[in-house]
Short mmCIF file of C-alpha atoms and ligand atoms in Angstrom, two decimals:
data_model
loop_
_atom_site.label_atom_id
_atom_site.label_comp_id
_atom_site.label_asym_id
_atom_site.label_seq_id
_atom_site.Cartn_x
_atom_site.Cartn_y
_atom_site.Cartn_z
CA MET A 413 -2.74 -29.74 -11.55
CA ARG A 414 0.67 -28.92 -13.03
CA ALA A 415 1.33 -25.92 -15.25
CA LEU A 416 4.38 -24.53 -17.01
CA LEU A 417 5.10 -20.90 -17.84
CA SER A 418 7.52 -21.26 -20.64
CA GLY A 419 9.83 -18.84 -22.44
CA GLY A 420 9.60 -15.83 -20.10
CA MET A 421 12.33 -13.73 -18.54
CA VAL A 422 12.23 -14.16 -14.77
CA ILE A 423 12.90 -10.93 -12.88
CA THR A 424 14.17 -10.93 -9.31
CA PRO A 425 15.66 -8.00 -7.36
CA SER A 426 19.16 -9.17 -8.27
CA SER A 427 18.85 -10.89 -11.63
CA ARG A 428 16.99 -11.56 -14.84
CA VAL A 429 17.19 -15.05 -16.29
CA ARG A 430 15.35 -16.91 -19.01
CA ALA A 431 13.69 -19.79 -17.21
CA ASP A 432 10.51 -21.83 -17.26
CA ILE A 433 8.46 -21.95 -14.09
CA LEU A 434 6.80 -25.18 -13.05
CA ILE A 435 3.71 -24.87 -10.88
CA ASP A 436 2.38 -27.88 -8.99
CA GLY A 437 -0.93 -27.22 -7.25
CA GLU A 438 -0.56 -24.03 -5.24
CA ARG A 439 3.23 -23.97 -5.10
CA ILE A 440 6.24 -23.31 -7.30
CA ALA A 441 7.72 -26.71 -8.03
CA GLY A 442 10.76 -25.70 -10.02
CA MET A 443 12.66 -23.21 -12.13
CA LEU A 444 13.72 -25.08 -15.23
CA GLU A 445 16.12 -24.31 -18.00
CA SER A 446 14.15 -22.63 -20.74
CA GLY A 447 12.76 -25.20 -23.17
CA ALA A 448 13.05 -28.15 -20.77
CA LYS A 449 10.65 -31.01 -21.56
CA VAL A 450 8.14 -31.69 -18.79
CA ASP A 451 4.72 -33.23 -18.60
CA VAL A 452 2.11 -30.74 -17.47
CA ASP A 453 -1.66 -30.27 -17.65
CA GLN A 454 -1.40 -26.72 -18.90
CA ARG A 455 1.25 -24.74 -20.71
CA TYR A 456 1.51 -20.96 -21.09
CA GLU A 457 3.85 -19.84 -23.87
CA ILE A 458 5.11 -16.45 -22.72
CA ASP A 459 8.03 -15.64 -24.97
CA GLY A 460 9.06 -12.00 -24.69
CA MET A 461 7.22 -11.56 -21.37
CA LEU A 462 8.67 -10.63 -17.98
CA VAL A 463 7.82 -12.83 -15.02
CA PHE A 464 7.64 -11.25 -11.57
CA PRO A 465 6.89 -12.64 -8.13
CA GLY A 466 3.22 -11.68 -7.64
CA PHE A 467 3.01 -7.98 -6.88
CA ILE A 468 1.92 -6.84 -3.41
CA ASP A 469 0.03 -3.64 -2.63
CA PRO A 470 0.70 -2.99 1.06
CA HIS A 471 -1.59 0.02 1.39
CA VAL A 472 -5.25 -0.52 0.52
CA HIS A 473 -8.23 0.98 2.34
CA SER A 474 -10.94 -1.49 1.33
CA ARG A 475 -13.63 0.43 3.33
CA ASP A 476 -15.16 -2.97 4.08
CA PRO A 477 -17.14 -3.11 6.26
CA GLY A 478 -18.40 0.36 6.98
CA ALA A 479 -18.58 2.38 3.79
CA PRO A 480 -19.89 0.16 0.98
CA GLU A 481 -20.82 3.21 -1.07
CA LYS A 482 -17.09 4.00 -1.35
CA GLU A 483 -15.64 0.50 -1.88
CA ASP A 484 -15.88 -3.11 -0.77
CA PHE A 485 -13.51 -6.02 -0.55
CA ALA A 486 -14.83 -7.88 -3.60
CA HIS A 487 -14.37 -4.82 -5.81
CA CYS A 488 -10.98 -3.77 -4.54
CA THR A 489 -9.53 -7.29 -4.79
CA LYS A 490 -10.94 -7.63 -8.32
CA ALA A 491 -9.30 -4.30 -9.14
CA ALA A 492 -6.06 -5.55 -7.57
CA ALA A 493 -6.10 -8.72 -9.70
CA ALA A 494 -6.93 -6.71 -12.82
CA GLY A 495 -3.88 -4.53 -12.21
CA GLY A 496 -1.53 -7.47 -11.63
CA VAL A 497 -1.50 -7.46 -7.81
CA THR A 498 -1.83 -10.87 -6.12
CA THR A 499 -1.72 -9.81 -2.45
CA ILE A 500 -3.08 -6.69 -0.79
CA LEU A 501 -2.59 -5.57 2.78
CA ASP A 502 -5.86 -4.08 4.04
CA MET A 503 -5.68 -0.97 6.22
CA PRO A 504 -7.44 -1.18 9.59
CA ASN A 505 -9.58 1.97 9.38
CA SER A 506 -12.77 0.28 8.30
CA MET A 507 -15.78 0.28 10.61
CA PRO A 508 -15.45 -1.39 13.00
CA ALA A 509 -11.68 -0.96 12.93
CA VAL A 510 -9.24 -3.83 13.46
CA VAL A 511 -8.08 -3.05 17.00
CA ASP A 512 -7.73 -6.47 18.66
CA ALA A 513 -7.52 -10.19 17.89
CA GLU A 514 -11.29 -10.59 17.85
CA SER A 515 -11.88 -7.88 15.24
CA PHE A 516 -8.89 -9.27 13.31
CA GLU A 517 -10.37 -12.78 13.04
CA GLU A 518 -13.81 -11.43 12.27
CA ARG A 519 -12.39 -9.33 9.41
CA ALA A 520 -10.42 -12.29 8.05
CA ARG A 521 -13.59 -14.40 7.93
CA GLN A 522 -15.59 -11.66 6.19
CA HIS A 523 -12.92 -11.00 3.60
CA GLU A 524 -12.21 -14.66 2.76
CA ASP A 525 -15.74 -15.05 1.39
CA VAL A 526 -15.20 -12.48 -1.34
CA ALA A 527 -11.43 -12.05 -1.88
CA HIS A 528 -10.09 -12.33 -5.43
CA VAL A 529 -6.48 -12.05 -4.24
CA ASP A 530 -4.71 -13.02 -1.01
CA PHE A 531 -4.62 -10.45 1.74
CA GLY A 532 -2.92 -9.51 4.97
CA LEU A 533 -4.54 -7.36 7.64
CA TRP A 534 -3.16 -4.29 9.38
CA GLY A 535 -3.96 -3.58 13.02
CA LEU A 536 -4.82 -0.10 14.28
CA SER A 537 -2.97 1.52 17.16
CA THR A 538 -5.03 4.15 18.94
CA GLY A 539 -2.10 4.98 21.23
CA ALA A 540 -2.34 4.20 24.96
CA GLU A 541 -5.95 3.10 24.54
CA ASN A 542 -5.31 -0.28 22.85
CA LEU A 543 -1.64 -0.75 23.80
CA GLY A 544 -2.57 -3.96 25.62
CA GLU A 545 -4.06 -5.42 22.44
CA LEU A 546 -0.89 -5.15 20.34
CA PRO A 547 0.51 -8.54 21.47
CA THR A 548 -2.74 -10.28 20.53
CA LEU A 549 -2.88 -8.45 17.19
CA PHE A 550 0.63 -9.57 16.26
CA LYS A 551 -0.04 -13.04 17.60
CA ALA A 552 -3.06 -13.24 15.31
CA GLY A 553 -0.78 -12.37 12.39
CA ALA A 554 -1.30 -8.66 11.75
CA VAL A 555 1.27 -7.65 9.13
CA ALA A 556 1.97 -4.39 10.98
CA VAL A 557 0.30 -1.88 13.24
CA LYS A 558 -0.64 1.53 11.95
CA VAL A 559 -0.92 4.78 13.78
CA PHE A 560 -2.67 7.68 12.11
CA TRP A 561 -0.33 10.25 13.63
CA GLY A 562 -2.16 13.51 13.15
CA TYR A 563 -5.72 12.28 12.70
CA TYR A 564 -8.45 12.51 15.29
CA LEU A 565 -10.65 9.42 15.44
CA ASP A 566 -14.40 9.34 15.96
CA ARG A 567 -14.81 7.97 19.50
CA SER A 568 -17.75 5.72 18.68
CA THR A 569 -16.74 4.31 15.28
CA ARG A 570 -12.91 4.77 15.32
CA ALA A 571 -13.34 6.31 11.85
CA LEU A 572 -10.78 8.89 10.73
CA VAL A 573 -11.95 12.45 11.05
CA TYR A 574 -10.59 14.35 8.06
CA GLU A 575 -11.51 17.81 9.40
CA PRO A 576 -11.95 17.93 13.23
CA GLY A 577 -12.89 21.63 13.33
CA GLY A 578 -16.41 22.12 14.72
CA ILE A 579 -16.73 18.62 16.27
CA HIS A 580 -17.10 18.43 20.07
CA ALA A 581 -13.91 17.21 21.78
CA ASP A 582 -15.81 14.47 23.69
CA ALA A 583 -16.72 12.82 20.41
CA LEU A 584 -13.09 12.54 19.33
CA ILE A 585 -10.06 10.45 20.28
CA PRO A 586 -7.12 12.84 19.88
CA PRO A 587 -3.99 11.70 18.04
CA PRO A 588 -1.59 9.90 20.40
CA ASP A 589 1.07 12.13 21.97
CA VAL A 590 4.77 11.40 21.61
CA GLY A 591 5.02 9.74 25.02
CA GLU A 592 2.26 7.32 24.09
CA LEU A 593 4.01 6.58 20.84
CA LEU A 594 7.21 5.83 22.72
CA GLU A 595 5.31 3.18 24.65
CA VAL A 596 3.77 1.85 21.45
CA CYS A 597 7.28 1.63 19.91
CA ARG A 598 8.63 -0.20 22.96
CA THR A 599 5.81 -2.72 22.74
CA VAL A 600 6.14 -3.25 18.99
CA ALA A 601 9.94 -3.64 19.35
CA ARG A 602 9.45 -6.31 22.04
CA LEU A 603 7.02 -8.15 19.77
CA GLY A 604 9.31 -7.98 16.73
CA GLY A 605 6.60 -6.25 14.71
CA VAL A 606 6.48 -3.17 12.52
CA LEU A 607 4.90 0.14 13.46
CA ALA A 608 3.86 2.26 10.50
CA ALA A 609 2.71 5.83 10.71
CA HIS A 610 0.73 8.32 8.74
CA CYS A 611 3.11 11.22 9.34
CA GLU A 612 1.49 14.65 9.67
CA GLU A 613 1.88 16.19 13.12
CA SER A 614 -1.53 17.49 14.19
CA SER A 615 -0.50 20.54 16.23
CA ILE A 616 1.51 21.77 13.24
CA LEU A 617 -1.55 21.22 11.02
CA ARG A 618 -3.68 23.21 13.47
CA ALA A 619 -1.18 26.07 13.67
CA ALA A 620 -0.92 26.18 9.87
CA ALA A 621 -4.71 26.36 9.54
CA ARG A 622 -4.78 29.22 12.07
CA ASP A 623 -2.06 31.00 10.09
CA LEU A 624 -4.09 30.78 6.91
CA GLY A 625 -6.98 32.31 8.82
CA ARG A 626 -9.73 31.30 6.37
CA ASP A 627 -11.05 28.21 4.66
CA VAL A 628 -8.90 26.46 2.10
CA GLU A 629 -9.82 27.82 -1.31
CA THR A 630 -6.87 27.11 -3.58
CA TYR A 631 -4.43 24.23 -3.85
CA ASP A 632 -1.73 26.57 -2.49
CA ASP A 633 -3.93 27.04 0.58
CA LEU A 634 -4.19 23.28 0.98
CA LEU A 635 -0.40 22.99 0.82
CA ALA A 636 -0.05 25.85 3.31
CA THR A 637 -2.32 24.09 5.82
CA ARG A 638 -0.45 20.78 5.50
CA PRO A 639 3.17 21.95 5.36
CA VAL A 640 6.24 19.78 4.79
CA ALA A 641 7.20 20.50 8.43
CA ALA A 642 4.20 18.43 9.60
CA GLU A 643 5.53 15.34 7.80
CA ALA A 644 9.18 16.05 8.58
CA ALA A 645 8.53 16.57 12.31
CA CYS A 646 6.82 13.17 12.59
CA ILE A 647 9.61 11.45 10.68
CA ALA A 648 12.30 13.09 12.83
CA LEU A 649 10.43 12.07 16.00
CA GLY A 650 9.79 8.62 14.58
CA ALA A 651 13.53 8.23 13.98
CA GLU A 652 14.25 9.15 17.59
CA LEU A 653 11.63 6.73 18.89
CA ALA A 654 13.00 3.97 16.66
CA ARG A 655 16.54 4.73 17.84
CA ALA A 656 15.51 4.76 21.47
CA THR A 657 13.49 1.54 21.37
CA GLY A 658 14.79 -0.49 18.41
CA CYS A 659 11.26 -0.46 16.97
CA ARG A 660 10.96 -1.06 13.20
CA PHE A 661 9.33 2.20 12.22
CA HIS A 662 7.89 2.58 8.72
CA VAL A 663 6.74 5.87 7.23
CA VAL A 664 3.79 5.24 4.94
CA HIS A 665 2.91 7.36 1.90
CA MET A 666 5.90 9.69 2.23
CA ALA A 667 5.28 12.77 0.10
CA SER A 668 8.15 15.22 0.58
CA GLY A 669 11.79 15.58 -0.38
CA ARG A 670 12.57 16.61 3.20
CA GLY A 671 11.09 13.30 4.33
CA VAL A 672 13.45 11.42 2.01
CA GLU A 673 16.45 13.28 3.48
CA LEU A 674 15.44 12.49 7.05
CA VAL A 675 14.84 8.81 6.33
CA ARG A 676 18.16 8.58 4.50
CA GLN A 677 20.03 10.23 7.40
CA ALA A 678 18.43 7.86 9.91
CA GLN A 679 19.31 4.84 7.78
CA GLN A 680 22.92 6.04 7.54
CA LYS A 681 23.00 5.84 11.34
CA SER A 682 21.51 2.32 11.22
CA ILE A 683 18.23 3.41 12.79
CA PRO A 684 15.51 0.89 11.81
CA LEU A 685 13.47 3.38 9.81
CA THR A 686 12.06 2.70 6.34
CA ALA A 687 9.61 4.43 4.04
CA GLU A 688 6.94 3.87 1.44
CA THR A 689 5.77 6.25 -1.24
CA CYS A 690 2.92 6.06 -3.74
CA PRO A 691 2.49 6.46 -7.51
CA HIS A 692 0.62 9.76 -7.08
CA TYR A 693 3.63 11.36 -5.37
CA LEU A 694 5.93 10.02 -8.10
CA THR A 695 3.84 11.00 -11.12
CA LEU A 696 1.83 14.12 -10.18
CA THR A 697 2.61 17.57 -8.81
CA ALA A 698 0.62 20.51 -7.43
CA ALA A 699 0.43 21.88 -10.98
CA ASP A 700 -1.89 18.98 -11.93
CA HIS A 701 -4.58 20.28 -9.60
CA ALA A 702 -5.80 22.71 -12.26
CA ALA A 703 -6.82 19.77 -14.46
CA LEU A 704 -7.59 17.10 -11.85
CA GLY A 705 -9.28 19.03 -9.02
CA THR A 706 -10.20 17.06 -5.89
CA THR A 707 -9.59 13.70 -7.62
CA MET A 708 -5.99 14.22 -6.53
CA LYS A 709 -6.76 15.53 -3.03
CA VAL A 710 -4.94 13.19 -0.70
CA PHE A 711 -3.24 13.42 2.69
CA PRO A 712 -0.35 14.15 2.82
CA PRO A 713 -0.85 16.37 -0.22
CA ILE A 714 0.89 15.98 -3.57
CA ARG A 715 3.60 18.66 -3.67
CA ASP A 716 6.12 20.13 -6.10
CA GLU A 717 8.39 18.91 -8.86
CA GLU A 718 11.36 19.08 -6.47
CA ASP A 719 9.64 16.73 -4.03
CA ARG A 720 8.74 14.39 -6.85
CA GLU A 721 12.35 14.27 -8.02
CA SER A 722 13.64 13.66 -4.48
CA LEU A 723 11.18 10.81 -4.02
CA TRP A 724 12.42 9.20 -7.23
CA ARG A 725 16.01 9.53 -5.96
CA GLY A 726 14.84 7.82 -2.76
CA VAL A 727 13.40 4.98 -4.81
CA ALA A 728 16.58 4.69 -6.87
CA ASP A 729 19.02 4.65 -3.93
CA GLY A 730 16.98 2.31 -1.73
CA THR A 731 15.87 4.86 0.89
CA ILE A 732 12.31 4.00 -0.12
CA THR A 733 11.80 0.27 0.28
CA SER A 734 8.19 -0.22 -0.71
CA ILE A 735 5.55 1.39 -2.90
CA GLY A 736 1.85 1.14 -2.12
CA SER A 737 -1.17 2.65 -3.83
CA ASP A 738 -2.86 4.12 -0.72
CA HIS A 739 -6.08 3.10 -2.50
CA ALA A 740 -8.50 5.30 -0.54
CA PRO A 741 -11.75 5.60 -2.51
CA HIS A 742 -14.51 8.08 -1.86
CA THR A 743 -17.62 8.51 -4.00
CA LEU A 744 -17.60 10.89 -6.92
CA GLU A 745 -20.31 12.85 -5.15
CA GLU A 746 -18.11 13.27 -2.06
CA LYS A 747 -15.14 14.19 -4.24
CA HIS A 748 -17.23 16.77 -6.11
CA SER A 749 -17.35 18.89 -2.97
CA SER A 750 -15.10 21.95 -2.51
CA LEU A 751 -11.34 21.56 -2.09
CA ALA A 752 -11.80 22.34 1.62
CA ASN A 753 -14.55 19.78 2.19
CA ALA A 754 -13.83 16.90 -0.20
CA PRO A 755 -12.44 13.88 1.68
CA ALA A 756 -8.83 12.97 1.00
CA GLY A 757 -7.85 9.82 -0.89
CA VAL A 758 -7.04 8.57 -4.39
CA VAL A 759 -8.39 5.50 -6.20
CA GLY A 760 -5.26 3.51 -7.01
CA VAL A 761 -4.99 -0.24 -6.46
CA GLU A 762 -5.52 -1.06 -10.14
CA THR A 763 -3.10 1.57 -11.47
CA LEU A 764 -0.19 0.87 -9.07
CA VAL A 765 1.53 -1.69 -11.29
CA PRO A 766 0.77 -0.04 -14.66
CA LEU A 767 2.23 3.29 -13.50
CA MET A 768 5.34 1.66 -12.08
CA LEU A 769 5.83 -0.45 -15.21
CA ASP A 770 5.51 2.70 -17.28
CA ALA A 771 8.17 4.35 -15.11
CA ALA A 772 10.41 1.33 -15.63
CA SER A 773 9.79 1.43 -19.40
CA SER A 774 10.95 5.03 -19.51
CA GLY A 775 14.07 4.18 -17.51
CA ARG A 776 13.10 5.88 -14.23
CA VAL A 777 13.54 2.66 -12.28
CA GLY A 778 14.90 -0.78 -13.16
CA MET A 779 12.60 -3.77 -13.59
CA GLU A 780 14.73 -5.61 -10.99
CA ARG A 781 14.11 -2.80 -8.50
CA LEU A 782 10.35 -3.18 -9.13
CA ALA A 783 10.66 -6.83 -8.15
CA TRP A 784 11.96 -5.54 -4.80
CA ILE A 785 9.74 -2.54 -4.05
CA LEU A 786 6.52 -4.11 -5.33
CA SER A 787 7.16 -7.64 -4.15
CA GLU A 788 10.14 -9.10 -2.28
CA GLY A 789 11.06 -6.04 -0.19
CA THR A 790 7.43 -5.49 0.74
CA ALA A 791 6.92 -9.16 1.59
CA ARG A 792 10.01 -9.13 3.83
CA LEU A 793 8.95 -5.95 5.62
CA TYR A 794 5.53 -7.34 6.47
CA GLY A 795 6.73 -10.81 7.47
CA ILE A 796 5.12 -12.77 4.63
CA TYR A 797 8.37 -13.68 2.84
CA PRO A 798 9.29 -16.21 1.42
CA ARG A 799 5.75 -17.54 1.11
CA LYS A 800 5.04 -14.35 -0.86
CA GLY A 801 7.47 -12.19 -2.82
CA ALA A 802 9.70 -15.03 -4.02
CA LEU A 803 9.86 -17.09 -7.19
CA ARG A 804 11.46 -20.09 -5.59
CA LEU A 805 10.81 -23.71 -4.83
CA GLY A 806 8.00 -24.18 -2.34
CA ALA A 807 6.80 -20.56 -2.40
CA ASP A 808 3.15 -19.78 -3.18
CA ALA A 809 2.77 -19.78 -6.96
CA ASP A 810 1.82 -16.09 -7.05
CA ILE A 811 3.14 -14.82 -10.36
CA THR A 812 2.55 -11.69 -12.42
CA VAL A 813 3.42 -11.90 -16.13
CA VAL A 814 4.14 -8.58 -17.82
CA ASP A 815 4.19 -7.60 -21.46
CA PRO A 816 6.84 -4.86 -21.41
CA ALA A 817 5.96 -3.65 -24.91
CA ALA A 818 2.18 -3.28 -24.51
CA THR A 819 1.12 0.34 -24.87
CA TRP A 820 -2.38 1.15 -23.66
CA THR A 821 -4.46 3.92 -22.16
CA ILE A 822 -5.72 3.99 -18.57
CA SER A 823 -9.43 4.66 -18.45
CA GLY A 824 -11.60 5.29 -15.41
CA ASP A 825 -14.54 3.57 -17.12
CA ARG A 826 -12.68 0.31 -17.24
CA LEU A 827 -11.56 0.17 -13.60
CA HIS A 828 -12.89 -2.67 -11.45
CA SER A 829 -13.07 -0.67 -8.25
CA LYS A 830 -16.48 0.62 -7.15
CA GLN A 831 -15.20 4.10 -7.93
CA ARG A 832 -14.41 4.32 -11.59
CA PHE A 833 -12.46 7.54 -11.76
CA THR A 834 -8.73 8.06 -11.57
CA PRO A 835 -6.22 10.92 -11.72
CA TRP A 836 -4.55 9.04 -14.61
CA ASP A 837 -7.64 8.84 -16.81
CA GLY A 838 -6.60 9.05 -20.47
CA GLN A 839 -2.91 8.53 -19.76
CA THR A 840 -1.08 6.24 -22.13
CA VAL A 841 1.37 3.87 -20.44
CA ARG A 842 3.84 1.27 -21.60
CA GLY A 843 4.00 -2.14 -19.95
CA ARG A 844 1.04 -4.20 -18.81
CA ALA A 845 0.39 -7.13 -16.50
CA VAL A 846 -1.26 -9.68 -18.81
CA LEU A 847 -1.51 -12.77 -16.59
CA ALA A 848 -1.66 -13.20 -12.82
CA PHE A 849 -1.61 -16.46 -10.90
CA LEU A 850 -2.68 -16.77 -7.28
CA ARG A 851 -1.42 -19.93 -5.59
CA GLY A 852 -1.30 -21.60 -8.99
CA ALA A 853 -4.70 -20.49 -10.28
CA LEU A 854 -5.14 -17.95 -13.04
CA VAL A 855 -6.86 -14.88 -11.54
CA MET A 856 -6.31 -12.34 -14.32
CA GLN A 857 -5.93 -12.41 -18.07
CA ASP A 858 -5.38 -9.34 -20.26
CA GLY A 859 -6.43 -6.95 -17.51
CA GLU A 860 -9.67 -8.79 -16.65
CA PRO A 861 -10.12 -10.71 -13.38
CA VAL A 862 -11.02 -14.38 -13.96
CA GLY A 863 -12.40 -17.12 -11.73
CA GLN A 864 -14.24 -17.22 -8.45
CA PRO A 865 -12.99 -15.52 -5.29
CA ARG A 866 -10.28 -17.73 -3.81
CA GLY A 867 -8.18 -15.25 -1.85
CA LYS A 868 -7.08 -16.20 1.66
CA LEU A 869 -5.64 -14.45 4.66
CA VAL A 870 -1.87 -14.51 4.92
CA ARG A 871 -0.55 -14.01 8.43
CA ARG A 872 2.71 -12.38 9.41
CA ALA A 873 5.25 -14.91 10.64
CA ASN A 874 6.17 -13.73 14.11
CA PRO A 875 9.05 -15.52 15.80
CA GLN A 876 9.11 -13.22 18.83
CA VAL A 877 5.39 -13.50 19.44
CA GLU A 878 5.46 -17.27 19.25
CA GLU A 879 8.20 -17.43 21.86
CA THR A 880 6.31 -15.35 24.43
C1 NCD B 196 -6.87 7.83 3.71
C2 NCD B 196 -8.31 7.35 3.81
O1 NCD B 196 -9.18 8.00 3.26
O2 NCD B 196 -8.54 6.30 4.43
N1 NCD B 196 -6.81 9.07 2.99
C3 NCD B 196 -5.72 9.65 2.47
O3 NCD B 196 -5.82 10.79 2.01
N2 NCD B 196 -4.54 9.05 2.40
C4 NCD B 196 -6.37 7.94 5.10
C5 NCD B 196 -4.92 8.10 5.18
O4 NCD B 196 -4.17 7.14 4.95
O5 NCD B 196 -4.47 9.18 5.50
ZN1 ZN B 197 -2.48 7.99 5.77
#
């Protein structure tokens, strides 16, 4: 089957050109001069539209298996497609967690039955405990390994424990200490992989909670118990570990201006440290809590206007290389608990692209930069480039077509995730993904997923692992 996308403006990180894209089967078969005559089975006239390499959401907690009441893989990949995302990278903290090659392959098989978009899998590092499994995880094709620096894990399920207070120590795996992380970094560096970290240092969190001396009641209390220093300390240590070992260290969901400064300084010294942020840190501030309540409770917490501005500067100057949604659904019932007890996490895979397109429409970020942070840069970081993240001959025909002029209103009711509430409910945005192709097949039209599940696992290409 051959198809032609004709009349669109093709956006790459370094250019925008009017070109027609020829798709043959699952691959891109050519970039043709606009208006070129070719024989195809199907033609999409997309004058006035922008054409991006399929967008990638590198930070999705599908909850599958383990917490089907919160989310499952079918729903979150439908939501991804609806929002214009053609590949998601699934976080390892489902139950059971992805901690070795066996659980990796098992997860891949489960997901392939129901996936509406392609997906990569993260591996979980539990510190010294599964250090020996990291080579097999990378060999299997894990896109990166994640350490939840600051979280205790439930010893029997490896689930994250949001609030460890009151739980017996024997039932918990404590967060890895810095020495363990040094070993993890050494191993990941040797394997040529990426180590990513949730950065909130747990002893600082504990001290801050002691300082507050009572339960969290207000959003200011929440900020006081999860101070900027907790994130900054992890990033500073991460930079040292990366410097000492050569490990590619990636800070996920960075939330503070101080974090941006530290990452920038490390990069100026050529330390292999990069960072991701999320739409909620770029579009919301603590002041929104009055209207949004626990819907916007997330770890690390959403902070002040100054942090938001610094994060945008980090996006603009390249300090931040990737943007993920940190789609971390919980049920409405769970979220309706008190600020102290509600679990942390925002529903976001479907709103990632709309919010970033809206930011581009208002001039906050260039469309070309979006092609990098939502596609090519992310694909390169996680070792799936140029199969993904590239509109070039032979690449997977993953393509997101955007109508830059469409103005529409985000509505929780219309989300495709299991959880149909969002901090951006009722917000009008400009720019919309109107078509998405996955390996040549149409998977979304006008914001609705189409077709049967056909998503497949994409494995990280790992030269170092293959050599050993
Ligand atoms: C995430 C979750 O619920 O899985 N929650 C969150 O607030 N970001 C875990 C995490 O990434 O910290
Ligand atoms: Zn996290």
